């Protein structure tokens, strides 16, 4: 405090106090003032000269921290520091581990346990949070985004995301932000934490941690509790939030006060450990010890803090049921008000309850049951069967009963089925029936609010594969099939769930909105006790009024096969004991794996090679189905598989493929993709091309888990939902990179449970490879298409999913190769039901043969000639025949072919010369004969003598012939031609043979 001028006379100068009059709760104050160089006088200190004695309302007690011996002190702390004097002296407190029993609190003035007053409660050594009008003190809601910004900062869009109090519970965020609810508590001894929650949606990631570990036990000291959720909005589907209520912490040292009952609840007696909900049509405020009745024409539900006006009755306030069959086998339709009844009948616009319907004959019993004398349906005894309309009959010799459950008539609820209602924020729903029987179907009931979960459960104790099917080891122990339809005007949803061995419930499939009448089937691959659950919710939004009571789901039939201790509706053929057996010949025996029952002898026979037992029967040879192309069967004939080898013959050319380098499971990650709010996610595919002798080697895991399964159990595998397949898919949301959150793997599905076959054809068993989706194959090695199918039906794929893996030879790729999907279908599928993949690898090229290389001979150098072998280019083969090594052979300078050529040429030249001389010689003789003939013809008037017309054969004429003119070849030919034509007009005179010389003139 600064004074601009000197203090007034009533102010004391520096160093002198002033005394003011005393009042009952005041004390004299000495004020000291000190001058400054520039700013005047400063009041620098207040001295309390006299304080009154503190009263009990001026302070409170608190314990100090415990020392090493476990002791502590109780000290008094004033509500306003410095307001009074004479606080009680510290005293030794209770032992650090001391706590009061439930219903009592530690009264600090006496340090004794005291009962809580009516209208309040205490847990003794615990804390309970069950009022959520606001987030209680000590709780903090922290939000962050899955993907930090480019500089690591969180996106501001999550600043408004938090856990939201809804009165009776806390509701998690519905967006893609990660929101943590944090609470720190200090315990003096070991304790625990428990809470009630509702977690209906696998599209939200829900975690609970204590000091960074997923457990519910608490250690002594400070414990930090985290409830954390992350929405996974892949596909644009809005998530259903996690609801959290009734958090209770055990292990605090003491409770120094009691908690008042929340509005709508009360505790009538002192020393209560909990509060009770006010009954219907009553209400209460906070801390009430009793409930007050609602005024006339007002109503309230259980646990309400106020009353509301009763509306006129309408069709939404009653529902229809069927009465049980009476002794005469009659039933009738009954109408009942929805309880608790809130409407008023005798007012304007109200409707009355419809009259009871006429008595009608009861529907028949379900298959496997018979009608007793009192019109009650009872199960058939073991070894007998019935379709529900006649008495139970024993199965004939050579047959066995087909055990299972088949429910298609709904006069009463079967004894192994139960119905209930659940809503974590609406306890009045707990005692209501969720479903009602209606003759030929069972349908959802009224419930107490539109967002109730209407539950129907069916318990199956286990499965037993019958003797006739014992040879089928395909992994299916049983199958459940049900026919249903939904009629909705809001955002209703039907869940089909499965709880194996009572560990955790997983959602198998769900359907949103109205769905026409359809069947759904699910195969059981584990022989275990299982509870099937159908849960129907009309809307996910909590409403005070019921608007969608007419939205409903109907289930017409439910059948389960191979049920342990089930009932039989029919009999099937089975194998008989061999004839040489000591036992009776009509007893059924199981066939070994891979054997079928012969129709003629009813004996077991093994299936032919490369066939497998398919379907759900083993009677007759037609039960053995031939494996598809490119596949073989295992020795049990339970399934067909590829051994990663393939042979293709085309145009007298046989190609052999060894795909074993591609046999190990491979992974393909697609993305990243982004949701509408920017969350990054990836599609992960794990692919097992050949498996391992039919075993599906591709595994996908969900780590979006149920927190209730983390209660100190050593088997970590039960925390995760795993899918084994030839090809499976998971949605991956990467980690944040800061260690705050690990990557999330969710929505794992199987895309290939069964191997259909491998072929170069583009269509197999109705599955089309659609080669146009991928770039054209640039080489002449054909693509190999591997076809797979998953028979599990889904809401969008009623025939299940199928997959095609196209294997292509590409020498530029590694042995493991590279996977890709069509550019036009970025997620691997264009319709959501058929998936396509291209696997390019050098291992997909055929094995090399002698036709894949050629020989090259080098020149002869130094008497040595080298021989080389080169692969044909481009090389489109792998492994197989090795390239022969280089070889050398001796040679001469003149090659053998040249020698042979020269020899042949010389021979031909000699032959031509010889022929030329021969014909020349012969021509000379003919010329001579011709000349003699011409000369003799030129002699006038004298014919030649007979002995001088020619020469005998071989005779040589001794005289020389001299031509004055050498005839040309043309002339000779003309002469010969004239001679042949018989021309005799020319005469040639021949001179005497005695002349020495003839001259032709």
mmCIF file with all atom_site columns, C-alpha atoms in Angstrom, residues 772-891:
data_model
loop_
_atom_site.group_PDB
_atom_site.id
_atom_site.type_symbol
_atom_site.label_atom_id
_atom_site.label_alt_id
_atom_site.label_comp_id
_atom_site.label_asym_id
_atom_site.label_entity_id
_atom_site.label_seq_id
_atom_site.pdbx_PDB_ins_code
_atom_site.Cartn_x
_atom_site.Cartn_y
_atom_site.Cartn_z
_atom_site.occupancy
_atom_site.B_iso_or_equiv
_atom_site.pdbx_formal_charge
_atom_site.auth_seq_id
_atom_site.auth_comp_id
_atom_site.auth_asym_id
_atom_site.auth_atom_id
_atom_site.pdbx_PDB_model_num
ATOM 1   C CA . UNK A 1 772 ? -8.338  -56.457 -67.198 1.00 0.00 ? 772 UNK A CA 1
ATOM 2   C CA . UNK A 1 773 ? -7.887  -54.992 -63.721 1.00 0.00 ? 773 UNK A CA 1
ATOM 3   C CA . UNK A 1 774 ? -4.100  -55.392 -64.032 1.00 0.00 ? 774 UNK A CA 1
ATOM 4   C CA . UNK A 1 775 ? -1.589  -54.368 -66.740 1.00 0.00 ? 775 UNK A CA 1
ATOM 5   C CA . UNK A 1 776 ? -1.316  -56.808 -69.628 1.00 0.00 ? 776 UNK A CA 1
ATOM 6   C CA . UNK A 1 777 ? 1.233   -59.598 -69.286 1.00 0.00 ? 777 UNK A CA 1
ATOM 7   C CA . UNK A 1 778 ? 4.191   -58.535 -71.493 1.00 0.00 ? 778 UNK A CA 1
ATOM 8   C CA . UNK A 1 779 ? 5.706   -62.021 -71.921 1.00 0.00 ? 779 UNK A CA 1
ATOM 9   C CA . UNK A 1 780 ? 4.448   -65.347 -73.235 1.00 0.00 ? 780 UNK A CA 1
ATOM 10  C CA . UNK A 1 781 ? 4.569   -67.055 -69.832 1.00 0.00 ? 781 UNK A CA 1
ATOM 11  C CA . UNK A 1 782 ? 0.929   -67.367 -68.735 1.00 0.00 ? 782 UNK A CA 1
ATOM 12  C CA . UNK A 1 783 ? -0.308  -65.971 -65.427 1.00 0.00 ? 783 UNK A CA 1
ATOM 13  C CA . UNK A 1 784 ? -1.387  -68.478 -62.758 1.00 0.00 ? 784 UNK A CA 1
ATOM 14  C CA . UNK A 1 785 ? -4.583  -67.602 -60.909 1.00 0.00 ? 785 UNK A CA 1
ATOM 15  C CA . UNK A 1 786 ? -5.024  -68.927 -57.355 1.00 0.00 ? 786 UNK A CA 1
ATOM 16  C CA . UNK A 1 787 ? -8.713  -68.964 -56.365 1.00 0.00 ? 787 UNK A CA 1
ATOM 17  C CA . UNK A 1 788 ? -9.954  -68.883 -52.758 1.00 0.00 ? 788 UNK A CA 1
ATOM 18  C CA . UNK A 1 789 ? -13.314 -68.568 -51.018 1.00 0.00 ? 789 UNK A CA 1
ATOM 19  C CA . UNK A 1 790 ? -14.577 -67.750 -47.539 1.00 0.00 ? 790 UNK A CA 1
ATOM 20  C CA . UNK A 1 791 ? -18.062 -69.115 -46.928 1.00 0.00 ? 791 UNK A CA 1
ATOM 21  C CA . UNK A 1 792 ? -18.810 -66.968 -43.885 1.00 0.00 ? 792 UNK A CA 1
ATOM 22  C CA . UNK A 1 793 ? -21.712 -64.787 -44.987 1.00 0.00 ? 793 UNK A CA 1
ATOM 23  C CA . UNK A 1 794 ? -21.754 -61.096 -44.147 1.00 0.00 ? 794 UNK A CA 1
ATOM 24  C CA . UNK A 1 795 ? -24.384 -58.396 -44.235 1.00 0.00 ? 795 UNK A CA 1
ATOM 25  C CA . UNK A 1 796 ? -23.172 -57.253 -47.682 1.00 0.00 ? 796 UNK A CA 1
ATOM 26  C CA . UNK A 1 797 ? -21.870 -60.583 -49.072 1.00 0.00 ? 797 UNK A CA 1
ATOM 27  C CA . UNK A 1 798 ? -24.561 -63.194 -48.527 1.00 0.00 ? 798 UNK A CA 1
ATOM 28  C CA . UNK A 1 799 ? -22.494 -65.814 -50.403 1.00 0.00 ? 799 UNK A CA 1
ATOM 29  C CA . UNK A 1 800 ? -19.309 -65.036 -48.531 1.00 0.00 ? 800 UNK A CA 1
ATOM 30  C CA . UNK A 1 801 ? -16.137 -63.458 -49.872 1.00 0.00 ? 801 UNK A CA 1
ATOM 31  C CA . UNK A 1 802 ? -13.752 -64.710 -52.558 1.00 0.00 ? 802 UNK A CA 1
ATOM 32  C CA . UNK A 1 803 ? -10.193 -63.845 -53.528 1.00 0.00 ? 803 UNK A CA 1
ATOM 33  C CA . UNK A 1 804 ? -7.949  -64.285 -56.559 1.00 0.00 ? 804 UNK A CA 1
ATOM 34  C CA . UNK A 1 805 ? -4.161  -64.044 -56.399 1.00 0.00 ? 805 UNK A CA 1
ATOM 35  C CA . UNK A 1 806 ? -2.658  -63.730 -59.883 1.00 0.00 ? 806 UNK A CA 1
ATOM 36  C CA . UNK A 1 807 ? 0.934   -64.982 -59.953 1.00 0.00 ? 807 UNK A CA 1
ATOM 37  C CA . UNK A 1 808 ? 3.004   -63.514 -62.796 1.00 0.00 ? 808 UNK A CA 1
ATOM 38  C CA . UNK A 1 809 ? 6.521   -64.250 -64.028 1.00 0.00 ? 809 UNK A CA 1
ATOM 39  C CA . UNK A 1 810 ? 8.713   -61.173 -63.782 1.00 0.00 ? 810 UNK A CA 1
ATOM 40  C CA . UNK A 1 811 ? 12.493  -61.832 -63.919 1.00 0.00 ? 811 UNK A CA 1
ATOM 41  C CA . UNK A 1 812 ? 13.197  -58.313 -62.658 1.00 0.00 ? 812 UNK A CA 1
ATOM 42  C CA . UNK A 1 813 ? 11.571  -59.044 -59.288 1.00 0.00 ? 813 UNK A CA 1
ATOM 43  C CA . UNK A 1 814 ? 13.090  -60.934 -56.371 1.00 0.00 ? 814 UNK A CA 1
ATOM 44  C CA . UNK A 1 815 ? 12.173  -64.499 -55.421 1.00 0.00 ? 815 UNK A CA 1
ATOM 45  C CA . UNK A 1 816 ? 9.714   -63.211 -52.813 1.00 0.00 ? 816 UNK A CA 1
ATOM 46  C CA . UNK A 1 817 ? 8.355   -60.831 -55.391 1.00 0.00 ? 817 UNK A CA 1
ATOM 47  C CA . UNK A 1 818 ? 6.030   -57.887 -55.011 1.00 0.00 ? 818 UNK A CA 1
ATOM 48  C CA . UNK A 1 819 ? 2.290   -57.705 -54.317 1.00 0.00 ? 819 UNK A CA 1
ATOM 49  C CA . UNK A 1 820 ? -0.067  -55.104 -55.746 1.00 0.00 ? 820 UNK A CA 1
ATOM 50  C CA . UNK A 1 821 ? -3.778  -54.424 -56.109 1.00 0.00 ? 821 UNK A CA 1
ATOM 51  C CA . UNK A 1 822 ? -5.732  -52.999 -59.056 1.00 0.00 ? 822 UNK A CA 1
ATOM 52  C CA . UNK A 1 823 ? -5.235  -49.278 -59.545 1.00 0.00 ? 823 UNK A CA 1
ATOM 53  C CA . UNK A 1 824 ? -8.995  -48.871 -59.987 1.00 0.00 ? 824 UNK A CA 1
ATOM 54  C CA . UNK A 1 825 ? -9.726  -50.670 -56.692 1.00 0.00 ? 825 UNK A CA 1
ATOM 55  C CA . UNK A 1 826 ? -7.350  -49.180 -54.164 1.00 0.00 ? 826 UNK A CA 1
ATOM 56  C CA . UNK A 1 827 ? -8.526  -51.411 -51.292 1.00 0.00 ? 827 UNK A CA 1
ATOM 57  C CA . UNK A 1 828 ? -8.081  -54.608 -53.325 1.00 0.00 ? 828 UNK A CA 1
ATOM 58  C CA . UNK A 1 829 ? -11.785 -54.934 -54.097 1.00 0.00 ? 829 UNK A CA 1
ATOM 59  C CA . UNK A 1 830 ? -14.286 -53.070 -56.233 1.00 0.00 ? 830 UNK A CA 1
ATOM 60  C CA . UNK A 1 831 ? -17.449 -54.578 -54.730 1.00 0.00 ? 831 UNK A CA 1
ATOM 61  C CA . UNK A 1 832 ? -16.373 -55.519 -51.204 1.00 0.00 ? 832 UNK A CA 1
ATOM 62  C CA . UNK A 1 833 ? -16.889 -59.244 -51.838 1.00 0.00 ? 833 UNK A CA 1
ATOM 63  C CA . UNK A 1 834 ? -14.198 -60.263 -54.374 1.00 0.00 ? 834 UNK A CA 1
ATOM 64  C CA . UNK A 1 835 ? -10.567 -59.284 -53.783 1.00 0.00 ? 835 UNK A CA 1
ATOM 65  C CA . UNK A 1 836 ? -7.849  -59.241 -56.456 1.00 0.00 ? 836 UNK A CA 1
ATOM 66  C CA . UNK A 1 837 ? -4.070  -59.287 -56.027 1.00 0.00 ? 837 UNK A CA 1
ATOM 67  C CA . UNK A 1 838 ? -1.140  -59.454 -58.452 1.00 0.00 ? 838 UNK A CA 1
ATOM 68  C CA . UNK A 1 839 ? 2.017   -61.167 -57.214 1.00 0.00 ? 839 UNK A CA 1
ATOM 69  C CA . UNK A 1 840 ? 4.979   -60.600 -59.545 1.00 0.00 ? 840 UNK A CA 1
ATOM 70  C CA . UNK A 1 841 ? 8.078   -62.662 -58.815 1.00 0.00 ? 841 UNK A CA 1
ATOM 71  C CA . UNK A 1 842 ? 11.006  -64.296 -60.507 1.00 0.00 ? 842 UNK A CA 1
ATOM 72  C CA . UNK A 1 843 ? 9.931   -67.480 -58.729 1.00 0.00 ? 843 UNK A CA 1
ATOM 73  C CA . UNK A 1 844 ? 6.745   -67.390 -60.810 1.00 0.00 ? 844 UNK A CA 1
ATOM 74  C CA . UNK A 1 845 ? 8.806   -68.129 -63.933 1.00 0.00 ? 845 UNK A CA 1
ATOM 75  C CA . UNK A 1 846 ? 8.918   -71.778 -65.065 1.00 0.00 ? 846 UNK A CA 1
ATOM 76  C CA . UNK A 1 847 ? 11.872  -74.044 -64.407 1.00 0.00 ? 847 UNK A CA 1
ATOM 77  C CA . UNK A 1 848 ? 14.564  -73.812 -67.048 1.00 0.00 ? 848 UNK A CA 1
ATOM 78  C CA . UNK A 1 849 ? 14.896  -76.570 -69.670 1.00 0.00 ? 849 UNK A CA 1
ATOM 79  C CA . UNK A 1 850 ? 17.251  -77.265 -72.606 1.00 0.00 ? 850 UNK A CA 1
ATOM 80  C CA . UNK A 1 851 ? 14.964  -75.222 -74.825 1.00 0.00 ? 851 UNK A CA 1
ATOM 81  C CA . UNK A 1 852 ? 15.781  -72.084 -72.835 1.00 0.00 ? 852 UNK A CA 1
ATOM 82  C CA . UNK A 1 853 ? 19.440  -71.786 -73.951 1.00 0.00 ? 853 UNK A CA 1
ATOM 83  C CA . UNK A 1 854 ? 21.404  -72.026 -77.206 1.00 0.00 ? 854 UNK A CA 1
ATOM 84  C CA . UNK A 1 855 ? 24.978  -72.977 -78.282 1.00 0.00 ? 855 UNK A CA 1
ATOM 85  C CA . UNK A 1 856 ? 27.611  -70.597 -79.636 1.00 0.00 ? 856 UNK A CA 1
ATOM 86  C CA . UNK A 1 857 ? 30.887  -71.966 -81.189 1.00 0.00 ? 857 UNK A CA 1
ATOM 87  C CA . UNK A 1 858 ? 33.931  -69.756 -81.291 1.00 0.00 ? 858 UNK A CA 1
ATOM 88  C CA . UNK A 1 859 ? 36.583  -69.510 -84.010 1.00 0.00 ? 859 UNK A CA 1
ATOM 89  C CA . UNK A 1 860 ? 39.485  -71.948 -84.166 1.00 0.00 ? 860 UNK A CA 1
ATOM 90  C CA . UNK A 1 861 ? 42.405  -70.231 -82.564 1.00 0.00 ? 861 UNK A CA 1
ATOM 91  C CA . UNK A 1 862 ? 45.688  -71.928 -82.027 1.00 0.00 ? 862 UNK A CA 1
ATOM 92  C CA . UNK A 1 863 ? 44.196  -75.320 -82.765 1.00 0.00 ? 863 UNK A CA 1
ATOM 93  C CA . UNK A 1 864 ? 41.543  -74.894 -80.006 1.00 0.00 ? 864 UNK A CA 1
ATOM 94  C CA . UNK A 1 865 ? 37.882  -74.108 -80.455 1.00 0.00 ? 865 UNK A CA 1
ATOM 95  C CA . UNK A 1 866 ? 35.618  -72.929 -77.536 1.00 0.00 ? 866 UNK A CA 1
ATOM 96  C CA . UNK A 1 867 ? 31.917  -73.767 -77.182 1.00 0.00 ? 867 UNK A CA 1
ATOM 97  C CA . UNK A 1 868 ? 29.608  -71.410 -75.176 1.00 0.00 ? 868 UNK A CA 1
ATOM 98  C CA . UNK A 1 869 ? 25.978  -71.715 -74.005 1.00 0.00 ? 869 UNK A CA 1
ATOM 99  C CA . UNK A 1 870 ? 23.778  -68.643 -73.634 1.00 0.00 ? 870 UNK A CA 1
ATOM 100 C CA . UNK A 1 871 ? 20.271  -68.185 -72.227 1.00 0.00 ? 871 UNK A CA 1
ATOM 101 C CA . UNK A 1 872 ? 17.634  -67.113 -74.677 1.00 0.00 ? 872 UNK A CA 1
ATOM 102 C CA . UNK A 1 873 ? 16.805  -63.464 -74.248 1.00 0.00 ? 873 UNK A CA 1
ATOM 103 C CA . UNK A 1 874 ? 14.785  -62.376 -72.439 1.00 0.00 ? 874 UNK A CA 1
ATOM 104 C CA . UNK A 1 875 ? 15.374  -65.105 -69.920 1.00 0.00 ? 875 UNK A CA 1
ATOM 105 C CA . UNK A 1 876 ? 11.948  -66.206 -68.643 1.00 0.00 ? 876 UNK A CA 1
ATOM 106 C CA . UNK A 1 877 ? 12.877  -69.171 -66.502 1.00 0.00 ? 877 UNK A CA 1
ATOM 107 C CA . UNK A 1 878 ? 14.440  -69.911 -63.139 1.00 0.00 ? 878 UNK A CA 1
ATOM 108 C CA . UNK A 1 879 ? 16.270  -72.792 -61.473 1.00 0.00 ? 879 UNK A CA 1
ATOM 109 C CA . UNK A 1 880 ? 15.655  -76.085 -63.308 1.00 0.00 ? 880 UNK A CA 1
ATOM 110 C CA . UNK A 1 881 ? 18.353  -77.149 -65.781 1.00 0.00 ? 881 UNK A CA 1
ATOM 111 C CA . UNK A 1 882 ? 21.652  -75.394 -65.232 1.00 0.00 ? 882 UNK A CA 1
ATOM 112 C CA . UNK A 1 883 ? 23.467  -73.673 -68.093 1.00 0.00 ? 883 UNK A CA 1
ATOM 113 C CA . UNK A 1 884 ? 26.186  -76.059 -69.398 1.00 0.00 ? 884 UNK A CA 1
ATOM 114 C CA . UNK A 1 885 ? 29.696  -74.895 -68.722 1.00 0.00 ? 885 UNK A CA 1
ATOM 115 C CA . UNK A 1 886 ? 32.093  -73.643 -71.414 1.00 0.00 ? 886 UNK A CA 1
ATOM 116 C CA . UNK A 1 887 ? 34.024  -76.386 -73.260 1.00 0.00 ? 887 UNK A CA 1
ATOM 117 C CA . UNK A 1 888 ? 37.142  -76.481 -75.556 1.00 0.00 ? 888 UNK A CA 1
ATOM 118 C CA . UNK A 1 889 ? 37.948  -78.927 -78.380 1.00 0.00 ? 889 UNK A CA 1
ATOM 119 C CA . UNK A 1 890 ? 41.074  -79.297 -80.641 1.00 0.00 ? 890 UNK A CA 1
ATOM 120 C CA . UNK A 1 891 ? 40.706  -78.069 -84.259 1.00 0.00 ? 891 UNK A CA 1
#
